[in-house]
């Protein structure tokens, strides 16, 4: 890790990939804006994580669970019919949807639960939006015999019913959260309240590169396996590095995980795709980096969707996993530095992309990942089919069938 | 330091001069502006040594259900930060105990620390408590507060190490605020055995006064902790009275409740 800190960009000599500062900052973003009760726990977690991540035994355990249990490495797959249809270049999918439990979330949860076990915690808690992080946490908690409580906004409990059932079958308790907008931000508030109350006995497994330091950094390190693998696969299978990388951004963990290995190679364009909901002008969206302002929520400073007086506003997206008014602090840093370009696509465009990928490739993407597919249409046309475009297909779409079928009925 | 700055600092230290003050917390404008004002005046009549006014926030992650609900209701009535400052200014004309604003960082950031501090001082506020801004993140806000003569009151938790207690004690102006148990705001049945030990630990380290809050909801809690803290904050129990009592009765009930706490603290 110390090595990656000093590695510089090939073209400008600038360094984009960095460890956060000792105060847990990426530039001005990040930090530890939490109640005093949690500060000692965060300091302990920072030390525990640094020690574990430097330990070959810990890394070996992490890798072996992800391969033997989780199914890694996930394939890198050239989507030829999709490429043919879109005429944007050769589209290469990193198939995180083929992980056990159906998304990239497993990578992070395996790392955090191994840490929980190392620090002798018997109980884990998590927040979840679409339910993918909740399912991954419930799964790994079952595998290690830990008790597991998952906070989920009651609106999400309704719209992601299959994932609620999965978590319960896995032995977790799903606690519906009725406060506020009844979605992911409220579930996160409630999980933090639980952690403040049970900090001695409980490990809080955060599902994205958000929250107080060390979470944004730790989750990035647990997710960077996506890009580390992809980098080798591009060389081996395609024979060259990608020209562009595309990933969806809610909190931003699959995007950070995909981008990190390529960060200092500035010849590679990177695009983060946020949820444009009903369109930016409607105010009904979750495009935090595109349309938000700097503030503090859930323990870190970053971009936020908020009112003029600093109240957090209710985001909207057809995808429950992107329906969050904040975004990881490292993304805020990457936005300001210009290293990653952030754009948004609407609910409509994402639903179209869902169908397009299903019909051309026989893959049902998660609605979150469908945003990344939809963004491809915004790239310049490339009739020669020369450019190589990597897309992180972060999850599978089975959980979204009811939402998609409903939405398609309403529009037809 | 200007004269008014000095006065405000003295005000906050003075509340410990010859009593162990009871400090009520009420969310601004809850349940209505009128009942809020009347209740605070009643609490001061009953002997409250200072008053904490909650600045409502959409995502109050350090608060339990009672204060969460009060924030939500207040926000629905349009009580965000500019309105809180107006209400505080009105209140200032009727009461003469120190006023402290308590709330989350983001609305302050959006107003701008300078502008907020200036307006708070104009409204007669003596200090602030920002639970999601621990001492490590407070550099800028402390500097602005110092310039304007606003006191900073930081929290000390049972999980806080001895070294950190010393740091927080130095950073707090006037006094610190001890959180009785690891957890969110809310009334609790009994004082935990661990709370006594925690406060004894603070007593051995802190050089400034410190108050205790979170879970203080009955005279017996204060009696039990009387010699272990310099003052007592009561929030959720009072907010629950406002939630449950009819508007006409709430100030009366609050008066009776605060008076019973003040007696217990004597």
XYZ file of C-alpha atoms in Angstrom:
678
model
C 0.000 0.000 0.000
C 2.822 2.345 0.793
C 4.044 1.620 -2.707
C 0.795 2.601 -4.373
C 0.846 5.866 -2.473
C 3.993 7.000 -4.240
C 3.178 5.625 -7.674
C 2.506 8.528 -9.982
C 0.380 9.097 -12.996
C 1.970 8.029 -16.257
C 1.084 11.186 -18.115
C 1.107 14.109 -15.706
C 2.988 12.842 -12.696
C -0.008 13.629 -10.514
C -0.996 11.136 -7.831
C -4.652 10.323 -7.585
C -4.530 7.104 -5.650
C -3.789 7.875 -2.068
C -4.306 6.792 1.445
C -6.384 9.220 3.410
C -4.474 11.576 5.711
C -4.079 10.646 9.360
C -7.246 12.608 10.051
C -9.023 10.353 7.543
C -9.261 12.888 4.729
C -9.178 12.683 0.955
C -8.367 16.313 0.263
C -10.948 18.209 2.325
C -13.414 15.302 2.329
C -13.936 12.509 4.874
C -13.137 12.835 8.568
C -14.877 11.484 11.668
C -18.008 13.528 12.310
C -19.550 11.152 14.836
C -20.665 11.304 18.465
C -17.799 11.121 20.962
C -18.857 7.614 22.061
C -17.693 6.183 18.716
C -14.312 7.910 18.452
C -12.352 5.312 20.462
C -14.014 2.495 18.477
C -13.042 4.130 15.174
C -9.467 4.575 16.340
C -9.354 0.911 17.345
C -10.878 -0.136 14.026
C -8.291 1.892 12.122
C -5.469 0.111 13.941
C -7.117 -3.317 13.626
C -7.681 -2.850 9.908
C -4.153 -1.600 9.191
C -2.653 -4.546 11.066
C -4.936 -7.111 9.456
C -4.448 -5.744 5.953
C -0.677 -5.915 6.404
C -0.907 -9.523 7.605
C -0.338 -12.274 5.016
C -2.572 -14.661 7.011
C -5.472 -12.225 6.949
C -5.058 -11.586 3.230
C -4.877 -15.312 2.547
C -8.081 -15.953 4.504
C -9.818 -13.080 2.694
C -8.725 -14.346 -0.735
C -9.541 -17.969 -0.076
C -13.081 -17.220 1.099
C -13.672 -15.008 -1.924
C -12.433 -17.694 -4.316
C -13.592 -20.967 -2.764
C -16.833 -19.671 -1.280
C -17.541 -16.547 -3.300
C -16.531 -17.733 -6.777
C -13.736 -15.276 -7.579
C -12.145 -14.373 -9.877
C -15.261 -13.108 -11.592
C -15.111 -13.331 -15.405
C -14.224 -10.514 -17.752
C -16.633 -10.916 -20.652
C -16.739 -9.204 -24.030
C -20.344 -8.276 -24.800
C -20.189 -8.526 -28.585
C -23.854 -8.195 -29.440
C -24.240 -5.230 -27.096
C -21.140 -3.632 -28.664
C -22.552 -4.245 -32.125
C -25.823 -2.596 -31.141
C -24.324 0.461 -29.422
C -21.416 1.232 -31.777
C -19.385 2.809 -28.980
C -16.426 0.423 -29.025
C -15.736 -3.015 -27.612
C -17.712 -3.309 -24.397
C -16.126 -5.524 -21.778
C -18.125 -6.462 -18.680
C -16.547 -7.217 -15.313
C -19.042 -9.754 -14.035
C -19.411 -8.895 -10.324
C -22.994 -10.111 -10.642
C -21.595 -13.655 -10.626
C -20.310 -13.385 -7.060
C -22.088 -15.511 -4.474
C -25.122 -13.488 -3.277
C -25.254 -11.729 -6.643
C -23.186 -8.568 -6.283
C -19.809 -7.016 -5.492
C -20.989 -6.398 -1.928
C -19.594 -9.757 -0.848
C -15.963 -8.592 -1.314
C -16.308 -5.937 1.364
C -18.420 -7.988 3.749
C -15.916 -10.857 3.789
C -13.163 -8.410 4.759
C -15.176 -6.704 7.483
C -16.591 -9.884 9.007
C -13.099 -11.397 9.142
C -12.090 -8.276 11.081
C -15.095 -8.688 13.390
C -14.050 -12.277 14.087
C -10.445 -11.175 14.681
C -11.620 -8.666 17.274
C -13.899 -11.270 18.936
C -17.182 -9.483 18.158
C -20.167 -11.838 18.300
C -22.700 -9.568 16.664
C -22.694 -7.649 13.399
C -25.116 -5.001 12.186
C -25.574 -3.483 8.746
C -27.683 -0.957 6.873
C -29.100 -1.848 3.505
C -30.964 -0.137 0.680
C -31.623 -2.582 -2.151
C -30.874 -5.407 0.232
C -27.720 -6.620 -1.514
C -25.402 -5.518 1.269
C -27.837 -6.878 3.847
C -27.956 -10.246 2.094
C -24.155 -10.393 1.823
C -23.796 -9.538 5.529
C -26.444 -12.060 6.581
C -24.692 -14.685 4.440
C -21.210 -14.220 5.867
C -22.594 -13.842 9.408
C -24.267 -17.243 8.960
C -21.028 -18.734 7.678
C -19.170 -17.511 10.784
C -22.002 -18.128 13.276
C -22.427 -14.463 14.229
C -25.730 -12.879 15.133
C -26.811 -10.336 12.530
C -29.284 -7.435 12.560
C -29.945 -5.521 9.357
C -31.565 -2.073 9.313
C -33.668 -1.364 6.250
C -35.986 1.543 5.506
C -39.588 0.343 5.585
C -40.136 1.660 2.037
C -37.241 -0.502 0.844
C -38.610 -3.467 2.813
C -41.708 -3.156 0.636
C -39.977 -2.704 -2.708
C -37.231 -5.301 -2.167
C -39.299 -8.060 -0.562
C -37.308 -11.015 -1.993
C -34.115 -9.778 -0.360
C -35.908 -9.408 2.985
C -36.973 -13.031 2.735
C -33.449 -14.093 1.819
C -31.967 -12.319 4.843
C -34.500 -13.889 7.158
C -33.860 -17.361 5.747
C -30.172 -16.742 6.394
C -30.961 -16.234 10.070
C -30.667 -12.444 10.189
C -33.204 -10.135 11.786
C -34.424 -7.407 9.436
C -35.420 -4.278 11.356
C -37.669 -1.939 9.332
C -36.936 1.754 9.891
C -39.955 4.059 9.889
C -38.264 7.395 10.488
C -37.593 10.085 7.878
C -37.922 9.014 4.254
C -37.875 5.303 5.247
C -34.986 4.509 2.882
C -31.223 3.972 3.027
C -30.205 7.190 4.798
C -32.670 6.501 7.598
C -31.522 2.889 7.878
C -27.969 4.240 8.190
C -28.990 6.655 10.986
C -30.567 3.773 12.858
C -27.561 1.475 12.386
C -25.302 4.229 13.754
C -27.620 4.649 16.762
C -27.423 0.895 17.391
C -23.635 0.997 17.138
C -23.375 3.935 19.565
C -25.441 1.908 22.031
C -23.702 -1.460 21.580
C -20.250 -0.369 20.545
C -18.435 -2.806 22.848
C -20.135 -5.951 21.565
C -20.992 -5.090 17.981
C -19.163 -4.655 14.689
C -20.847 -2.279 12.247
C -20.422 -3.578 8.690
C -20.882 -0.499 6.474
C -21.825 -1.385 2.910
C -20.153 1.332 0.890
C -17.200 3.730 0.787
C -19.079 6.121 3.091
C -19.223 6.823 6.833
C -16.471 7.998 9.160
C -12.794 7.128 8.656
C -11.570 4.368 8.345
C -14.651 3.014 6.523
C -14.251 4.799 3.160
C -10.610 3.698 2.986
C -11.170 0.199 4.377
C -14.104 -0.542 2.062
C -12.073 0.681 -0.913
C -9.254 -1.698 -0.010
C -11.697 -4.611 0.291
C -13.299 -3.710 -3.054
C -10.150 -2.982 -5.062
C -9.906 -6.686 -5.864
C -12.400 -5.921 -8.680
C -9.954 -3.673 -10.524
C -6.834 -5.603 -9.511
C -8.304 -8.697 -11.166
C -9.685 -6.809 -14.143
C -6.333 -5.188 -14.870
C -4.689 -8.601 -15.314
C -7.666 -9.942 -17.248
C -7.574 -7.021 -19.707
C -3.926 -7.751 -20.454
C -4.438 -11.490 -20.777
C -7.730 -11.610 -22.665
C -7.857 -8.349 -24.604
C -4.125 -7.788 -24.849
C -4.288 -4.158 -23.803
C -5.487 -1.757 -21.138
C -8.992 -0.333 -21.405
C -9.488 3.176 -22.803
C -12.478 3.916 -20.580
C -14.017 2.521 -17.435
C -17.647 2.981 -16.461
C -19.383 2.174 -13.158
C -22.501 3.260 -11.309
C -22.179 5.374 -8.155
C -24.559 5.411 -5.198
C -22.239 5.453 -2.204
C -19.648 4.409 -4.765
C -18.050 1.152 -3.647
C -18.155 -0.818 -6.906
C -16.834 2.199 -8.808
C -13.944 2.790 -6.392
C -13.217 -0.936 -6.392
C -13.128 -1.041 -10.189
C -11.184 2.222 -10.690
C -8.497 1.966 -8.016
C -6.058 -0.307 -9.859
C -6.157 2.033 -12.889
C -6.247 5.328 -11.014
C -2.783 6.641 -11.784
C -2.891 5.789 -15.488
C -4.375 9.030 -16.747
C -4.674 7.719 -20.295
C -7.663 5.740 -19.017
C -10.876 7.757 -18.873
C -13.120 7.037 -15.887
C -16.824 7.719 -15.692
C -19.020 7.433 -12.621
C -22.750 7.198 -13.296
C -25.218 8.587 -10.783
C -28.963 8.089 -10.591
C -30.711 10.908 -12.434
C -34.149 9.663 -11.331
C -36.880 11.658 -13.078
C -34.270 14.091 -14.411
C -32.054 16.630 -12.661
C -34.464 19.489 -13.255
C -37.301 17.597 -11.541
C -35.423 17.587 -8.235
C -36.362 13.879 -8.030
C -32.947 12.245 -8.325
C -29.945 10.915 -6.426
C -27.177 12.599 -8.446
C -25.141 13.824 -5.493
C -21.860 14.633 -7.260
C -23.535 16.147 -10.292
C -26.049 18.323 -8.416
C -25.179 18.352 -4.688
C -23.318 20.703 -2.348
C -20.583 20.045 0.217
C -21.742 19.149 3.719
C -21.550 16.570 6.518
C -23.671 13.430 6.847
C -23.134 10.004 8.423
C -19.698 10.794 9.744
C -17.952 12.360 6.776
C -17.713 15.528 4.734
C -18.670 15.048 1.086
C -21.207 16.176 -1.481
C -24.833 15.955 -0.300
C -28.332 16.538 -1.573
C -29.699 19.154 0.778
C -31.930 22.169 1.159
C -30.602 25.743 1.284
C -30.698 25.536 5.087
C -28.754 22.273 5.282
C -31.532 19.743 5.808
C -30.883 16.514 3.917
C -33.378 16.098 1.091
C -35.097 12.902 0.051
C -33.433 11.420 -3.019
C -35.215 9.461 -5.693
C -34.120 6.612 -7.931
C -35.862 3.602 -9.433
C -32.886 1.729 -8.030
C -33.001 1.357 -4.246
C -29.232 0.862 -4.106
C -28.511 4.295 -5.591
C -31.201 6.065 -3.578
C -28.815 7.847 -1.188
C -28.305 11.609 -0.623
C -24.560 11.319 0.064
C -21.545 9.814 -1.695
C -18.152 8.482 -0.633
C -15.603 11.209 0.251
C -12.981 9.799 -2.125
C -15.414 10.288 -5.015
C -15.836 13.919 -3.939
C -12.048 14.257 -4.101
C -11.878 12.552 -7.518
C -14.630 14.788 -8.829
C -12.891 17.991 -7.780
C -9.534 16.825 -9.140
C -11.203 15.966 -12.445
C -9.756 12.443 -12.491
C -13.212 10.886 -12.697
C -16.056 12.399 -14.683
C -19.485 12.014 -13.096
C -22.663 11.994 -15.138
C -26.226 10.905 -14.479
C -28.786 8.805 -16.321
C -32.513 8.791 -15.670
C -34.776 6.004 -14.417
C -36.053 5.626 -17.985
C -32.622 5.284 -19.498
C -31.669 2.718 -16.871
C -34.803 0.665 -17.519
C -34.102 0.728 -21.264
C -30.556 -0.430 -20.600
C -31.859 -3.229 -18.400
C -33.889 -4.539 -21.309
C -31.108 -3.968 -23.808
C -28.604 -6.039 -21.869
C -31.189 -8.764 -21.250
C -32.057 -9.015 -24.960
C -28.577 -8.706 -26.444
C -26.538 -10.690 -23.942
C -28.916 -12.790 -21.868
C -27.905 -10.995 -18.679
C -30.383 -9.366 -16.287
C -28.397 -6.597 -14.587
C -29.257 -5.043 -11.246
C -31.000 -1.703 -11.798
C -27.944 -0.073 -10.211
C -25.629 -1.648 -12.794
C -28.132 -0.854 -15.567
C -27.216 2.808 -14.971
C -23.637 2.039 -16.044
C -24.909 0.301 -19.191
C -27.210 3.241 -19.941
C -24.287 5.661 -19.728
C -22.620 3.937 -22.706
C -25.078 5.633 -25.032
C -23.649 8.968 -23.895
C -20.165 8.090 -25.115
C -19.089 9.221 -28.603
C -19.846 6.874 -31.512
C -16.981 4.613 -32.542
C -17.737 2.918 -35.870
C -14.281 1.353 -36.080
C -14.979 -0.482 -32.854
C -11.477 0.402 -31.730
C -11.840 1.658 -28.187
C -11.984 -0.715 -25.233
C -14.657 0.160 -22.670
C -14.734 -1.656 -19.333
C -18.038 -1.672 -17.458
C -18.471 -2.895 -13.912
C -21.587 -5.035 -13.881
C -21.918 -4.763 -10.120
C -24.933 -6.980 -9.516
C -27.617 -9.236 -10.917
C -31.174 -8.125 -11.517
C -33.324 -10.883 -10.029
C -34.133 -8.699 -7.023
C -35.497 -6.008 -9.345
C -37.923 -8.063 -11.412
C -41.037 -6.706 -9.696
C -39.834 -3.097 -10.027
C -38.907 -3.516 -13.679
C -42.092 -5.321 -14.660
C -44.157 -2.659 -12.889
C -42.285 0.202 -14.502
C -42.557 -1.309 -17.970
C -46.303 -1.832 -17.558
C -46.737 1.775 -16.499
C -44.876 3.164 -19.475
C -46.347 0.922 -22.180
C -12.286 40.176 24.553
C -15.219 42.558 24.462
C -17.349 43.240 27.468
C -20.302 41.269 26.171
C -18.060 38.295 25.404
C -16.753 38.309 28.925
C -20.252 38.559 30.264
C -21.372 35.525 28.274
C -18.488 33.392 29.480
C -19.122 34.444 33.058
C -22.779 33.687 32.671
C -22.029 30.061 31.858
C -19.480 29.631 34.637
C -21.716 31.440 37.104
C -24.452 28.852 36.854
C -22.229 26.546 38.911
C -21.439 29.205 41.546
C -23.874 28.246 44.243
C -25.924 25.365 42.849
C -25.921 22.223 40.804
C -28.010 23.541 37.935
C -30.730 21.622 36.168
C -30.567 22.384 32.434
C -33.672 21.538 30.390
C -33.397 20.735 26.692
C -36.281 21.430 24.329
C -36.334 21.204 20.551
C -36.940 24.679 19.121
C -40.572 25.318 18.253
C -41.825 21.976 19.585
C -44.662 21.134 19.682
C -45.627 24.670 18.581
C -43.790 27.983 18.885
C -46.163 29.140 21.564
C -46.004 26.046 23.768
C -42.237 25.961 23.335
C -41.875 29.536 24.591
C -44.297 29.045 27.473
C -42.621 25.812 28.529
C -39.172 27.320 28.625
C -40.387 30.252 30.649
C -42.098 27.813 33.024
C -38.902 25.769 33.324
C -36.894 28.886 34.153
C -39.511 29.898 36.734
C -39.105 26.442 38.236
C -35.401 27.077 38.742
C -33.615 25.919 35.573
C -30.046 27.213 35.644
C -29.635 27.452 31.860
C -31.609 26.299 28.819
C -30.572 24.150 25.873
C -32.461 24.754 22.647
C -32.382 21.982 20.055
C -31.735 22.979 16.434
C -33.838 20.504 14.407
C -32.022 18.392 11.798
C -33.384 15.894 9.294
C -30.943 13.160 10.364
C -30.376 13.368 14.132
C -28.175 10.292 14.536
C -27.302 10.873 18.199
C -30.937 11.096 19.261
C -33.455 8.546 20.459
C -37.102 8.354 19.347
C -38.529 11.218 21.467
C -36.129 13.893 20.217
C -36.124 12.466 16.666
C -39.880 12.910 16.526
C -39.708 16.421 17.967
C -37.159 17.423 15.292
C -39.311 16.004 12.541
C -42.400 17.844 13.788
C -40.478 21.105 14.197
C -39.065 20.839 10.667
C -42.532 20.200 9.292
C -43.489 23.519 10.940
C -40.611 25.232 9.142
C -38.321 25.544 12.181
C -34.936 25.320 10.523
C -31.876 27.264 11.522
C -32.904 30.872 10.649
C -36.203 30.320 12.456
C -34.424 28.791 15.497
C -32.373 31.964 15.810
C -35.486 34.141 15.639
C -37.244 32.063 18.304
C -34.171 32.270 20.506
C -34.010 36.025 20.159
C -37.676 36.328 21.181
C -37.092 34.091 24.160
C -34.064 36.078 25.264
C -36.300 39.054 26.023
C -38.279 37.077 28.566
C -35.686 35.045 30.437
C -32.318 35.821 31.938
C -30.571 32.443 32.255
C -27.878 31.454 29.718
C -29.079 29.966 26.416
C -27.193 27.162 24.707
C -27.916 25.897 21.187
C -27.548 22.159 20.562
C -27.681 20.555 17.130
C -25.894 18.982 14.202
C -23.108 20.429 12.144
C -24.478 20.503 8.599
C -27.043 23.333 8.942
C -24.343 25.474 10.610
C -21.937 24.769 7.751
C -24.527 25.773 5.178
C -25.291 29.065 6.937
C -21.536 29.568 7.296
C -19.807 29.445 10.693
C -19.150 33.213 10.738
C -22.672 34.170 9.921
C -24.177 31.643 12.312
C -21.899 32.735 15.169
C -22.722 36.398 14.623
C -26.442 35.745 14.525
C -26.314 33.454 17.559
C -24.512 36.123 19.578
C -27.036 38.730 18.423
C -29.807 36.405 19.587
C -28.237 36.240 23.044
C -26.782 32.729 22.856
C -23.912 31.860 25.205
C -22.603 28.628 23.700
C -23.167 25.591 21.486
C -23.110 21.802 21.711
C -22.586 19.986 18.399
C -22.751 16.220 19.006
C -21.476 15.197 15.558
C -18.484 17.524 15.774
C -16.048 15.894 18.205
C -13.003 17.823 19.292
C -10.837 16.402 16.458
C -13.085 17.967 13.796
C -13.800 21.217 15.618
C -10.740 23.327 14.803
C -12.460 25.805 12.521
C -15.646 26.068 14.569
C -13.656 26.623 17.764
C -11.702 29.444 16.139
C -14.881 31.163 14.946
C -16.540 30.626 18.337
C -13.535 32.151 20.080
C -13.689 35.220 17.854
C -17.339 35.737 18.719
C -17.120 34.772 22.373
C -19.363 31.737 22.019
C -18.600 28.857 24.365
C -17.897 25.369 22.972
C -19.256 22.514 25.062
C -17.878 19.116 24.050
C -19.218 15.700 24.982
C -17.360 13.139 27.076
C -18.560 9.518 26.735
C -18.021 6.442 28.913
C -15.836 5.104 26.088
C -13.609 8.206 26.107
C -10.062 7.434 27.297
C -8.456 9.314 30.179
C -6.098 11.098 27.798
C -9.006 12.277 25.681
C -10.982 13.426 28.739
C -8.112 15.790 29.493
C -8.099 17.049 25.888
C -11.873 17.604 25.882
C -11.782 19.316 29.276
C -9.236 21.763 27.883
C -11.191 22.326 24.661
C -14.541 22.955 26.338
C -15.141 26.518 27.396
C -17.074 26.841 30.660
C -17.985 23.147 31.048
C -18.148 19.691 29.416
C -21.132 17.443 28.937
C -20.849 13.804 30.094
C -23.035 11.279 28.308
C -24.183 8.927 31.110
C -24.102 5.741 28.996
C -22.983 4.710 25.521
C -26.091 5.357 23.479
C -28.474 7.935 22.090
C -30.589 10.484 23.960
C -33.559 9.019 25.788
C -35.120 8.434 29.192
C -33.899 5.292 30.973
C -35.106 3.369 34.016
C -32.188 3.357 36.424
C -28.794 4.923 36.603
C -26.324 2.306 35.394
C -23.686 1.217 37.892
C -21.088 2.046 35.267
C -22.241 5.695 35.186
C -20.963 6.320 38.735
C -17.573 4.870 37.874
C -17.428 6.876 34.687
C -18.208 10.150 36.470
C -15.633 9.374 39.151
C -13.084 8.918 36.389
C -14.029 12.284 34.878
C -13.897 13.936 38.330
C -10.292 12.827 38.759
C -9.211 14.364 35.450
C -11.404 17.350 34.577
C -10.414 20.783 35.782
C -13.563 22.511 34.546
C -17.113 21.758 35.673
C -19.053 19.037 33.860
C -22.726 18.238 33.624
C -24.313 14.838 33.014
C -27.119 14.055 30.593
C -28.708 11.287 28.452
C -31.115 9.251 30.579
C -31.690 11.758 33.381
C -35.467 11.661 33.727
C -36.408 11.553 37.427
C -35.434 13.194 40.728
C -33.981 9.910 41.967
C -31.461 9.899 39.105
C -30.217 13.294 40.241
C -30.123 12.240 43.899
C -28.007 9.255 42.968
C -25.531 11.293 40.966
C -25.686 14.493 42.989
C -22.104 14.468 44.204
C -20.674 13.144 40.957
C -21.561 15.974 38.567
C -21.846 19.756 38.632
C -25.161 19.885 36.836
C -27.846 17.836 35.095
C -29.348 17.993 31.620
C -32.857 16.693 31.079
C -34.092 16.376 27.497
C -36.138 13.424 26.328
C -38.270 13.231 29.489
C -39.261 16.860 29.035
C -39.876 16.477 25.313
C -42.126 13.518 26.108
C -44.218 15.712 28.410
C -44.674 18.107 25.496
C -45.608 15.227 23.233
C -48.127 13.655 25.610
C -49.754 16.548 27.463
C -52.442 18.781 25.950
C -50.953 22.133 24.897
C -52.539 24.016 27.826
C -51.164 21.628 30.423
C -47.644 21.161 29.036
C -46.008 24.269 30.577
C -47.595 23.491 33.943
C -46.433 19.900 33.860
C -42.974 20.990 32.772
C -42.857 23.440 35.672
C -43.760 20.730 38.180
C -41.242 18.309 36.661
C -38.333 20.768 36.585
C -39.105 21.940 40.104
C -38.890 18.340 41.354
C -35.503 17.967 39.659
C -34.225 21.274 41.030
C -35.219 20.191 44.553
C -33.429 16.878 44.085
C -30.297 18.728 43.025
C -30.228 20.914 46.168
